Coordinates of C-alpha atoms and ligand atoms in Angstrom, one line a residue:
M336 CA 0.1 6.1 -32.6
L337 CA -3.4 4.6 -33.0
A338 CA -4.6 4.2 -36.6
N339 CA -7.2 6.8 -37.3
E340 CA -9.8 4.1 -37.9
V341 CA -9.2 2.6 -34.4
R342 CA -9.2 6.1 -32.8
E343 CA -12.6 6.9 -34.4
K344 CA -14.1 3.6 -33.4
L345 CA -13.0 3.9 -29.8
I346 CA -14.4 7.4 -29.5
A347 CA -17.6 6.2 -31.0
I348 CA -17.8 3.6 -28.1
V349 CA -16.9 5.8 -25.1
T350 CA -17.5 9.3 -26.4
K351 CA -14.9 12.0 -26.8
A352 CA -15.1 12.9 -23.1
N353 CA -13.8 9.4 -22.1
F354 CA -11.0 9.2 -24.7
D355 CA -7.8 11.1 -24.3
D356 CA -4.7 11.0 -26.5
S357 CA -3.2 14.3 -25.5
K358 CA 0.5 14.2 -24.7
T359 CA -0.2 15.3 -21.1
E360 CA -2.6 12.5 -20.4
R361 CA -0.3 9.9 -22.1
L362 CA 2.6 11.1 -20.0
V363 CA 0.5 10.8 -16.8
Y364 CA -0.2 7.1 -17.6
S365 CA 3.3 6.3 -18.9
Y366 CA 4.5 5.0 -15.6
D367 CA 3.2 3.5 -12.3
A368 CA 4.6 3.1 -8.8
T369 CA 7.6 1.1 -10.1
P370 CA 10.8 3.1 -10.4
N371 CA 12.8 3.1 -13.6
F372 CA 10.0 2.1 -16.0
Q373 CA 8.3 4.5 -18.3
S374 CA 6.7 4.1 -21.7
M375 CA 4.0 6.2 -23.5
P376 CA 0.6 4.7 -24.3
D377 CA -1.2 5.8 -27.5
A378 CA -4.4 6.8 -25.7
V379 CA -6.2 6.6 -22.4
V380 CA -9.8 5.2 -22.5
S381 CA -12.3 5.2 -19.7
P382 CA -15.3 2.9 -20.3
R383 CA -18.5 3.3 -18.4
N384 CA -19.8 -0.3 -18.4
T385 CA -19.1 -3.9 -19.3
A386 CA -20.7 -3.5 -22.8
E387 CA -18.3 -0.7 -23.6
V388 CA -15.3 -2.8 -22.4
A389 CA -16.5 -5.6 -24.6
E390 CA -16.7 -3.4 -27.7
I391 CA -13.3 -1.9 -26.9
L392 CA -11.7 -5.3 -26.6
K393 CA -13.3 -6.5 -29.9
I394 CA -11.8 -3.5 -31.8
C395 CA -8.4 -3.8 -30.2
N396 CA -8.3 -7.6 -30.9
Q397 CA -9.2 -7.0 -34.5
H398 CA -6.5 -4.4 -34.9
Q399 CA -4.0 -6.0 -32.5
V400 CA -3.8 -2.9 -30.3
P401 CA -2.3 -3.6 -26.8
I402 CA -4.5 -3.0 -23.8
V403 CA -3.2 -2.1 -20.3
P404 CA -5.9 -2.3 -17.7
R405 CA -5.1 0.0 -14.9
G406 CA -6.6 0.6 -11.4
S407 CA -4.6 3.2 -9.4
G408 CA -1.2 2.3 -10.8
T409 CA 0.2 1.5 -7.4
N410 CA 1.7 -1.9 -8.4
L411 CA 5.4 -2.3 -7.8
C412 CA 6.3 -4.6 -10.7
A413 CA 5.8 -2.2 -13.7
G414 CA 2.5 -4.0 -14.3
T415 CA 0.7 -1.0 -15.8
C416 CA 3.6 0.5 -17.6
P417 CA 2.6 0.4 -21.3
T418 CA 5.8 -1.1 -22.4
E419 CA 4.4 -1.9 -25.9
G420 CA 2.2 1.2 -26.3
G421 CA -1.5 0.7 -27.0
I422 CA -4.3 1.9 -24.8
V423 CA -4.5 2.3 -21.0
L424 CA -8.0 1.2 -19.8
L425 CA -9.1 3.1 -16.7
F426 CA -11.9 2.1 -14.4
K427 CA -12.5 5.5 -12.7
Q428 CA -16.1 5.4 -13.9
M429 CA -16.7 1.8 -13.0
N430 CA -16.2 2.3 -9.3
R431 CA -19.5 1.4 -7.7
I432 CA -20.4 -1.0 -4.9
L433 CA -23.2 -2.8 -6.5
E434 CA -24.5 -4.9 -3.5
I435 CA -23.8 -6.0 0.0
D436 CA -25.6 -9.2 0.6
E437 CA -25.9 -9.8 4.3
E438 CA -27.6 -13.2 3.8
N439 CA -24.9 -14.7 1.7
L440 CA -22.1 -12.6 3.2
T441 CA -20.8 -11.1 0.0
V442 CA -20.1 -7.8 -1.6
T443 CA -20.3 -7.2 -5.3
V444 CA -18.3 -4.4 -6.8
Q445 CA -17.1 -2.8 -10.0
P446 CA -13.3 -3.0 -10.5
G447 CA -12.5 0.7 -9.9
V448 CA -13.8 0.7 -6.3
I449 CA -11.1 1.9 -3.9
T450 CA -10.3 -0.9 -1.5
L451 CA -10.6 1.1 1.7
D452 CA -14.0 2.6 0.6
M453 CA -15.3 -0.9 0.2
I454 CA -13.9 -2.0 3.6
H455 CA -15.5 1.0 5.3
A456 CA -18.9 0.2 3.6
V457 CA -18.9 -3.4 4.8
E458 CA -17.6 -2.5 8.3
A459 CA -20.5 -0.1 8.7
L460 CA -22.7 -3.3 8.6
G461 CA -20.6 -5.2 11.1
L462 CA -18.9 -7.2 8.3
F463 CA -15.2 -7.8 7.6
Y464 CA -13.2 -7.9 4.4
P465 CA -9.7 -9.0 5.7
P466 CA -7.2 -8.3 2.8
D467 CA -5.6 -5.0 3.7
P468 CA -2.7 -4.0 1.4
S469 CA -0.8 -1.1 2.8
S470 CA -1.9 0.9 -0.3
M471 CA -5.6 0.3 0.4
K472 CA -6.4 4.0 0.7
I473 CA -5.7 4.3 -3.1
S474 CA -5.6 0.8 -4.6
T475 CA -8.6 -0.6 -6.4
I476 CA -10.3 -4.0 -6.1
G477 CA -9.5 -4.7 -9.8
G478 CA -5.8 -4.1 -9.0
N479 CA -5.9 -6.2 -5.8
I480 CA -7.5 -9.1 -7.6
N481 CA -5.1 -9.0 -10.5
E482 CA -2.0 -8.9 -8.2
N483 CA -3.6 -11.2 -5.6
S484 CA -2.6 -8.7 -3.0
G485 CA -1.9 -9.4 0.6
G486 CA -1.7 -7.3 3.7
L487 CA -1.0 -7.2 7.4
R488 CA -3.9 -9.6 8.2
G489 CA -2.8 -12.2 5.7
L490 CA -1.3 -14.7 8.2
K491 CA -4.6 -15.5 9.8
Y492 CA -7.0 -14.6 7.0
G493 CA -5.2 -15.2 3.7
V494 CA -4.9 -13.0 0.7
T495 CA -7.2 -11.5 -1.9
R496 CA -7.5 -14.9 -3.7
D497 CA -9.2 -16.4 -0.6
Y498 CA -12.1 -13.9 -0.9
V499 CA -12.9 -13.8 -4.6
M500 CA -16.0 -15.9 -5.2
A501 CA -17.2 -14.8 -8.6
L502 CA -16.0 -12.6 -11.5
E503 CA -17.4 -11.1 -14.6
V504 CA -14.6 -11.0 -17.2
V505 CA -14.4 -9.7 -20.7
L506 CA -12.2 -11.9 -22.8
P507 CA -9.9 -10.4 -25.5
N508 CA -12.4 -11.4 -28.2
G509 CA -15.1 -9.4 -26.5
D510 CA -16.9 -12.4 -25.0
V511 CA -18.3 -11.7 -21.5
I512 CA -18.1 -14.7 -19.1
R513 CA -19.1 -15.2 -15.5
T514 CA -17.1 -17.4 -13.2
G515 CA -18.1 -18.8 -9.8
G516 CA -21.0 -17.5 -7.8
K517 CA -22.3 -16.8 -4.3
L518 CA -21.8 -20.4 -3.6
A519 CA -19.9 -22.1 -0.7
K520 CA -19.6 -25.2 -3.0
D521 CA -19.2 -25.2 -6.7
V522 CA -17.1 -27.7 -8.8
A523 CA -18.7 -27.2 -12.2
G524 CA -15.7 -27.2 -14.5
Y525 CA -12.3 -25.6 -14.2
D526 CA -11.8 -23.0 -11.5
L527 CA -11.5 -20.0 -13.8
T528 CA -12.0 -17.6 -10.9
R529 CA -8.7 -18.6 -9.4
L530 CA -7.0 -18.5 -12.8
F531 CA -8.0 -14.8 -13.3
V532 CA -6.9 -13.9 -9.7
G533 CA -3.2 -12.8 -10.0
S534 CA -3.3 -12.8 -13.8
E535 CA -2.0 -9.2 -13.9
G536 CA -4.4 -8.1 -16.7
T537 CA -2.9 -10.6 -19.1
L538 CA -5.9 -12.8 -19.7
G539 CA -8.9 -10.5 -19.8
V540 CA -10.6 -7.5 -18.2
I541 CA -12.4 -8.0 -14.8
T542 CA -15.6 -5.9 -14.9
E543 CA -17.3 -7.1 -11.7
A544 CA -16.3 -9.1 -8.7
T545 CA -18.2 -10.8 -5.9
L546 CA -16.1 -11.0 -2.7
K547 CA -16.6 -13.1 0.5
L548 CA -17.2 -11.3 3.8
I549 CA -17.0 -12.6 7.3
P550 CA -18.4 -11.4 10.6
M551 CA -16.3 -8.6 12.3
P552 CA -14.1 -10.1 15.0
E553 CA -15.4 -9.2 18.5
T554 CA -12.2 -7.5 19.7
K555 CA -8.4 -7.1 18.9
K556 CA -5.2 -6.3 20.7
T557 CA -1.8 -5.2 19.5
M558 CA 1.7 -5.5 21.0
L559 CA 5.3 -4.9 20.1
A560 CA 8.1 -7.2 20.9
L561 CA 11.6 -5.6 20.9
Y562 CA 14.8 -7.4 20.2
Q563 CA 18.6 -6.7 20.2
D564 CA 19.1 -9.7 17.9
L565 CA 17.5 -10.3 14.5
N566 CA 17.7 -14.0 14.8
A567 CA 15.8 -14.0 18.1
A568 CA 13.0 -12.0 16.4
A569 CA 12.9 -14.5 13.5
K570 CA 12.9 -17.4 15.9
S571 CA 10.0 -15.9 17.8
V572 CA 8.0 -16.0 14.6
S573 CA 8.6 -19.8 14.2
A574 CA 8.0 -20.4 17.9
I575 CA 4.6 -18.7 17.9
I576 CA 3.4 -20.7 15.0
A577 CA 4.9 -23.9 16.4
N578 CA 2.9 -23.3 19.5
K579 CA -0.2 -23.4 17.4
I580 CA -1.1 -19.8 17.7
I581 CA -2.0 -18.0 14.4
P582 CA -2.1 -14.3 15.1
T583 CA -3.8 -11.9 12.8
T584 CA -0.6 -9.9 12.2
L585 CA 3.0 -10.8 12.7
E586 CA 5.1 -8.1 11.1
F587 CA 8.9 -7.6 11.2
L588 CA 10.8 -4.3 11.0
D589 CA 14.6 -4.1 11.3
Q590 CA 16.5 -1.2 12.9
P591 CA 17.1 0.8 9.7
T592 CA 13.4 0.6 8.9
L593 CA 12.4 1.5 12.5
K594 CA 14.6 4.6 12.3
V595 CA 13.1 6.0 9.1
V596 CA 9.5 5.1 10.1
E597 CA 9.9 6.8 13.4
E598 CA 11.4 9.9 11.8
F599 CA 8.3 9.9 9.5
A600 CA 5.5 8.9 11.8
Q601 CA 6.9 10.2 15.2
I602 CA 4.8 7.9 17.4
G603 CA 7.6 6.9 19.8
L604 CA 8.8 3.7 18.1
P605 CA 11.9 2.3 19.7
T606 CA 14.9 3.0 17.5
D607 CA 17.6 1.6 19.8
V608 CA 16.8 -2.0 19.2
Q609 CA 17.8 -4.3 16.3
A610 CA 14.3 -5.5 15.4
V611 CA 10.7 -5.3 16.3
L612 CA 7.7 -7.6 15.8
L613 CA 4.3 -6.0 15.5
I614 CA 1.9 -8.7 16.7
E615 CA -1.9 -8.6 16.7
Q616 CA -4.6 -11.0 17.6
D617 CA -8.4 -10.7 17.1
G618 CA -11.4 -12.7 18.1
P619 CA -13.4 -13.3 21.3
A620 CA -12.0 -11.3 24.2
E621 CA -10.9 -14.3 26.2
V622 CA -9.1 -15.9 23.2
V623 CA -7.3 -12.7 22.4
E624 CA -6.2 -12.3 26.0
R625 CA -5.0 -15.9 26.3
D626 CA -3.1 -15.7 22.9
L627 CA -1.5 -12.4 23.7
T628 CA -0.2 -13.7 27.1
S629 CA 1.2 -16.8 25.5
M630 CA 2.9 -14.9 22.6
A631 CA 4.4 -12.4 25.1
E632 CA 5.8 -15.4 27.0
I633 CA 7.2 -17.0 23.9
C634 CA 8.8 -13.8 22.8
K635 CA 10.5 -13.4 26.2
Q636 CA 11.8 -17.0 26.0
E637 CA 13.2 -16.1 22.6
Q638 CA 15.2 -13.2 24.1
A639 CA 12.8 -10.3 23.5
V640 CA 14.2 -7.4 25.6
S641 CA 10.8 -5.9 26.1
I642 CA 7.1 -6.3 25.3
Q643 CA 4.8 -3.3 24.9
I644 CA 1.1 -3.8 24.7
A645 CA -0.9 -1.0 23.0
A646 CA -3.0 0.7 25.7
S647 CA -5.8 1.7 23.4
E648 CA -7.2 1.2 19.8
V649 CA -5.8 4.7 19.0
E650 CA -2.3 3.6 20.0
A651 CA -2.7 0.3 18.1
E652 CA -3.9 2.0 14.9
A653 CA -0.9 4.4 15.1
L654 CA 1.4 1.3 15.2
R655 CA -0.4 -0.3 12.2
T656 CA -0.4 3.0 10.3
A657 CA 3.4 3.4 11.0
R658 CA 4.1 -0.1 9.7
R659 CA 1.9 0.6 6.6
A660 CA 3.9 3.8 6.0
A661 CA 7.3 1.9 5.9
L662 CA 7.6 2.2 2.1
S663 CA 6.6 5.9 2.0
A664 CA 9.0 6.6 4.9
I665 CA 12.0 5.0 3.2
A666 CA 11.1 6.7 -0.1
R667 CA 11.9 10.0 1.5
L668 CA 15.6 9.1 1.9
K669 CA 16.7 9.1 -1.7
P670 CA 15.2 9.8 -5.2
T671 CA 14.7 6.1 -6.1
T672 CA 13.2 3.4 -3.9
I673 CA 13.4 -0.2 -5.0
L674 CA 11.2 -2.5 -2.9
E675 CA 11.2 -6.2 -3.3
D676 CA 9.1 -9.0 -1.9
A677 CA 11.2 -12.1 -1.8
T678 CA 9.3 -14.8 0.2
V679 CA 10.6 -17.8 2.0
P680 CA 9.0 -20.5 4.2
R681 CA 8.6 -18.8 7.6
S682 CA 11.0 -21.3 9.2
E683 CA 13.7 -19.7 6.9
I684 CA 13.1 -16.1 7.9
A685 CA 16.2 -15.8 10.1
K686 CA 18.5 -17.2 7.4
M687 CA 16.9 -14.9 4.8
V688 CA 17.2 -11.7 6.9
Q689 CA 20.8 -12.6 7.6
T690 CA 21.6 -13.2 4.0
I691 CA 20.0 -9.9 3.0
N692 CA 22.2 -8.1 5.4
E693 CA 25.3 -9.9 4.1
I694 CA 24.4 -9.0 0.5
A695 CA 23.8 -5.4 1.4
E696 CA 27.3 -5.3 2.9
K697 CA 28.9 -7.0 0.0
Y698 CA 27.4 -4.5 -2.5
Q699 CA 27.8 -1.5 -0.1
L700 CA 24.1 -0.7 -0.1
E701 CA 21.7 0.5 2.5
I702 CA 18.9 -2.1 2.5
C703 CA 16.0 -1.7 5.0
T704 CA 14.0 -4.9 5.6
F705 CA 10.5 -5.1 6.9
G706 CA 7.5 -7.3 6.0
H707 CA 5.0 -9.9 6.8
A708 CA 7.2 -12.2 8.9
G709 CA 4.4 -14.6 9.7
D710 CA 4.0 -15.2 5.9
G711 CA 7.7 -15.4 5.2
N712 CA 7.1 -12.4 3.0
L713 CA 9.9 -9.9 3.4
H714 CA 10.3 -6.5 1.7
P715 CA 14.1 -5.7 1.4
T716 CA 14.0 -2.1 0.3
C717 CA 16.9 -0.1 -1.1
A718 CA 16.9 3.7 -1.2
T719 CA 19.1 4.7 -4.1
D720 CA 19.4 7.0 -7.1
A721 CA 18.5 5.8 -10.6
R722 CA 20.9 8.5 -12.0
N723 CA 23.9 6.8 -10.4
H724 CA 24.3 4.0 -12.9
E725 CA 27.2 2.3 -11.1
E726 CA 25.1 2.1 -7.9
M727 CA 22.1 0.9 -9.8
E728 CA 24.1 -2.0 -11.2
R729 CA 25.1 -3.0 -7.7
V730 CA 21.4 -2.8 -6.7
E731 CA 20.4 -5.1 -9.5
Q732 CA 23.1 -7.6 -8.7
A733 CA 22.2 -7.5 -5.0
F734 CA 18.5 -8.1 -5.7
A735 CA 19.3 -10.9 -8.1
E736 CA 21.2 -12.6 -5.3
I737 CA 18.4 -12.1 -2.9
F738 CA 15.9 -13.7 -5.3
E739 CA 18.3 -16.6 -5.8
K740 CA 18.7 -17.2 -2.1
A741 CA 14.9 -17.0 -1.6
I742 CA 14.4 -19.7 -4.3
D743 CA 17.2 -21.8 -2.8
L744 CA 15.4 -21.7 0.6
G745 CA 12.2 -23.0 -1.0
G746 CA 10.7 -19.5 -1.5
T747 CA 9.8 -17.3 -4.5
I748 CA 10.6 -14.1 -6.3
T749 CA 7.4 -12.4 -5.3
G750 CA 4.9 -13.1 -2.5
E751 CA 2.3 -10.4 -3.3
H752 CA 3.6 -7.7 -5.7
G753 CA 3.4 -9.7 -8.9
V754 CA 5.7 -10.3 -11.8
G755 CA 4.8 -7.5 -14.3
A756 CA 7.7 -6.4 -16.5
M757 CA 10.1 -6.0 -13.6
K758 CA 10.3 -9.6 -12.4
A759 CA 9.6 -11.3 -15.7
P760 CA 13.2 -12.0 -16.4
Y761 CA 13.4 -13.9 -13.1
L762 CA 10.3 -16.0 -13.4
E763 CA 12.0 -18.9 -15.0
W764 CA 14.2 -19.2 -11.9
K765 CA 11.1 -20.1 -10.0
L766 CA 9.0 -22.0 -12.6
K767 CA 11.6 -23.6 -14.8
A768 CA 11.2 -23.6 -18.6
E769 CA 8.4 -26.2 -18.4
G770 CA 6.3 -24.1 -16.0
I771 CA 6.7 -21.0 -18.3
A772 CA 5.6 -23.1 -21.3
A773 CA 2.5 -24.3 -19.5
M774 CA 1.6 -20.7 -18.6
K775 CA 2.2 -19.5 -22.1
A776 CA -0.1 -22.1 -23.4
I777 CA -2.9 -20.7 -21.2
K778 CA -2.1 -17.2 -22.3
L779 CA -2.3 -18.2 -25.9
A780 CA -5.6 -20.0 -25.5
F781 CA -7.2 -16.8 -24.0
D782 CA -5.3 -14.2 -25.9
P783 CA -4.0 -15.5 -29.2
H784 CA -3.1 -12.0 -30.5
N785 CA -1.3 -11.1 -27.2
I786 CA -3.2 -7.8 -26.8
M787 CA -3.7 -8.1 -23.0
N788 CA -1.0 -6.3 -21.1
P789 CA 1.8 -7.6 -23.4
G790 CA 5.4 -7.6 -22.1
K791 CA 4.2 -8.6 -18.6
V792 CA 4.8 -11.9 -16.7
F793 CA 6.7 -13.4 -19.7
A794 CA 10.1 -12.0 -20.5
K795 CA 11.8 -11.9 -23.9
D796 CA 15.0 -13.1 -22.2
S797 CA 15.3 -14.7 -18.8
K798 CA 18.2 -13.6 -16.6
K799 CA 21.0 -16.0 -16.0
R800 CA 21.2 -17.2 -12.4
V801 CA 24.1 -15.8 -10.5
V802 CA 26.3 -18.1 -8.5
I803 CA 26.2 -17.4 -4.8
T804 CA 29.7 -17.6 -3.3
R805 CA 28.6 -17.6 0.4
Ligands
FAD934 C1 2.9 2.4 -0.7 C2 2.5 1.1 -1.3 C3 2.2 0.1 -0.4 C4 1.8 -1.2 -0.9 N1 1.5 -2.2 -0.1 C5 1.1 -3.4 -0.6 C6 0.8 -4.4 0.3 O1 0.8 -4.3 1.6 N2 0.4 -5.6 -0.2 C7 0.4 -5.8 -1.5 O2 0.0 -7.0 -1.9 N3 0.7 -4.8 -2.4 C8 1.0 -3.6 -2.0 N4 1.4 -2.6 -2.8 C9 1.3 -2.9 -4.3 C10 0.0 -2.4 -4.9 O3 -0.6 -1.4 -4.2 C11 -1.0 -3.6 -5.1 O4 -0.5 -4.5 -6.1 C12 -2.4 -3.2 -5.5 O5 -3.2 -4.3 -5.6 C13 -2.5 -2.5 -6.9 O6 -3.8 -1.9 -7.0 P1 -4.0 -0.8 -8.1 O7 -5.4 -0.5 -8.1 O8 -3.1 0.3 -8.0 O9 -3.7 -1.6 -9.5 P2 -2.7 -1.3 -10.7 O10 -1.4 -1.0 -10.2 O11 -3.3 -0.2 -11.5 O12 -2.8 -2.6 -11.5 C14 -2.3 -3.8 -11.0 C15 -2.4 -4.9 -12.0 O13 -3.8 -5.2 -12.2 C16 -4.2 -5.1 -13.5 N5 -5.6 -4.6 -13.5 C17 -6.1 -3.6 -12.8 N6 -7.4 -3.5 -12.9 C18 -7.8 -4.6 -13.8 C19 -9.0 -5.0 -14.3 N7 -10.2 -4.5 -14.0 N8 -9.0 -6.1 -15.1 C20 -7.8 -6.7 -15.4 N9 -6.6 -6.3 -15.0 C21 -6.6 -5.3 -14.1 C22 -3.2 -4.2 -14.2 O14 -3.1 -4.4 -15.5 C23 -1.9 -4.6 -13.4 O15 -1.4 -5.7 -14.0 C24 1.8 -1.4 -2.4 C25 2.1 -0.3 -3.2 C26 2.5 0.9 -2.7 C27 2.8 2.0 -3.6

């Protein structure tokens, strides 16, 4: 419960209409897209501008009230679950596109803008914002920046981090700072913009962002390569890159994923093959044509059983949409869906996929694997039931082994979904104690009272590494 004094002060800042501590509202914001995490906030507060955010942070800092900034709550790492209570800060009223600057090729937005709305707005002017998380119909730019989200176009165009040029940030003490600018070159001091990207709401509140745009590619083409052998699909990924072709999209779906996605989307995806690569290239027409021909050739050499080129943009969009629906499709199978994003160097994809299948067999679990093969970013996903405690234990052990294998192969515990509360116990496996200590020093410098999204990124206790017997 908030102290009455704090409650009154917050209402004075945002007005009664934008403060809600009813049980219903607190329940609504007690969880996010991550299964198995729930915790009640004390209140939900919706500021209307940066000045209000600054006042709220000052009050919370003074009274040491936790703040959980929240976009659409679609994160998959319990990043917006109010594990230590406090207030949830919503940006539903700070959701405007402030400017599209065609001379500097930038767009400036408030944090609550829905990603796809912004993409549509810039595309209407022939401009392109490449980061396209599958959740973009509902995710916000504030959330994308704080998770450093990626998407299907990440292989060629990079992730959110690569497009953030400038930020307005409110620090926990209420100070408002501006980082970066509309500048191609700027080395004045530490790169605070990059520090805030991916900081998961633990360092400050982003109240404005200027993002880089690029001209819209002239054309794009999409194809599917079908395989009866997982290894052959994985080898094709390495071979395409080794042949110095960087496609826009190079996505992998295994057979269990194909089956559930086809059942869901019903667009005629092949379900009698072991794996599929969804490959896309964009750019000038002649380059797209040349790259597609070369990639088809490479896939055939690597034992693809068939290559299918989308006949129209409608067909291509159906394929992309089906891939983006993979999580939703799997989520229909059972009450609980655990999706992970273990990431390895792309040369290790084949080994990683094989290991995931062995682990699934060892723990008698059904794990569907899909993901951004070109980035080495896989999403092993387990449909399960949180009420079955014995099975949940096996799920946890299986994923711990998957993380361990990813790290052993030179990879990481998360490629794009963030650490949040869910992966915090595993972070030390990746960073070692010294890495965690360095990050904690940064956190302490910005947020000495630990009010910003406490309980995220840093765990009270790290998990012990399991020993892999294979
Ligand atoms: C079906 C589905 C598909 C998905 N596909 C992808 C995908 O392809 N790629 C990918 O990378 N992720 C994906 N995700 C994960 C998720 O959608 C992304 O992490 C997304 O960026 C979260 O946006 P959001 O607005 O929901 O943020 P939230 O979940 O609300 O918040 C995410 C983090 O940002 C912080 N935050 C939010 N706004 C601010 C702010 N203004 N200032 C400071 N901190 C803030 C929060 O505290 C939290 O730590 C998917 C999720 C789902 C459910």
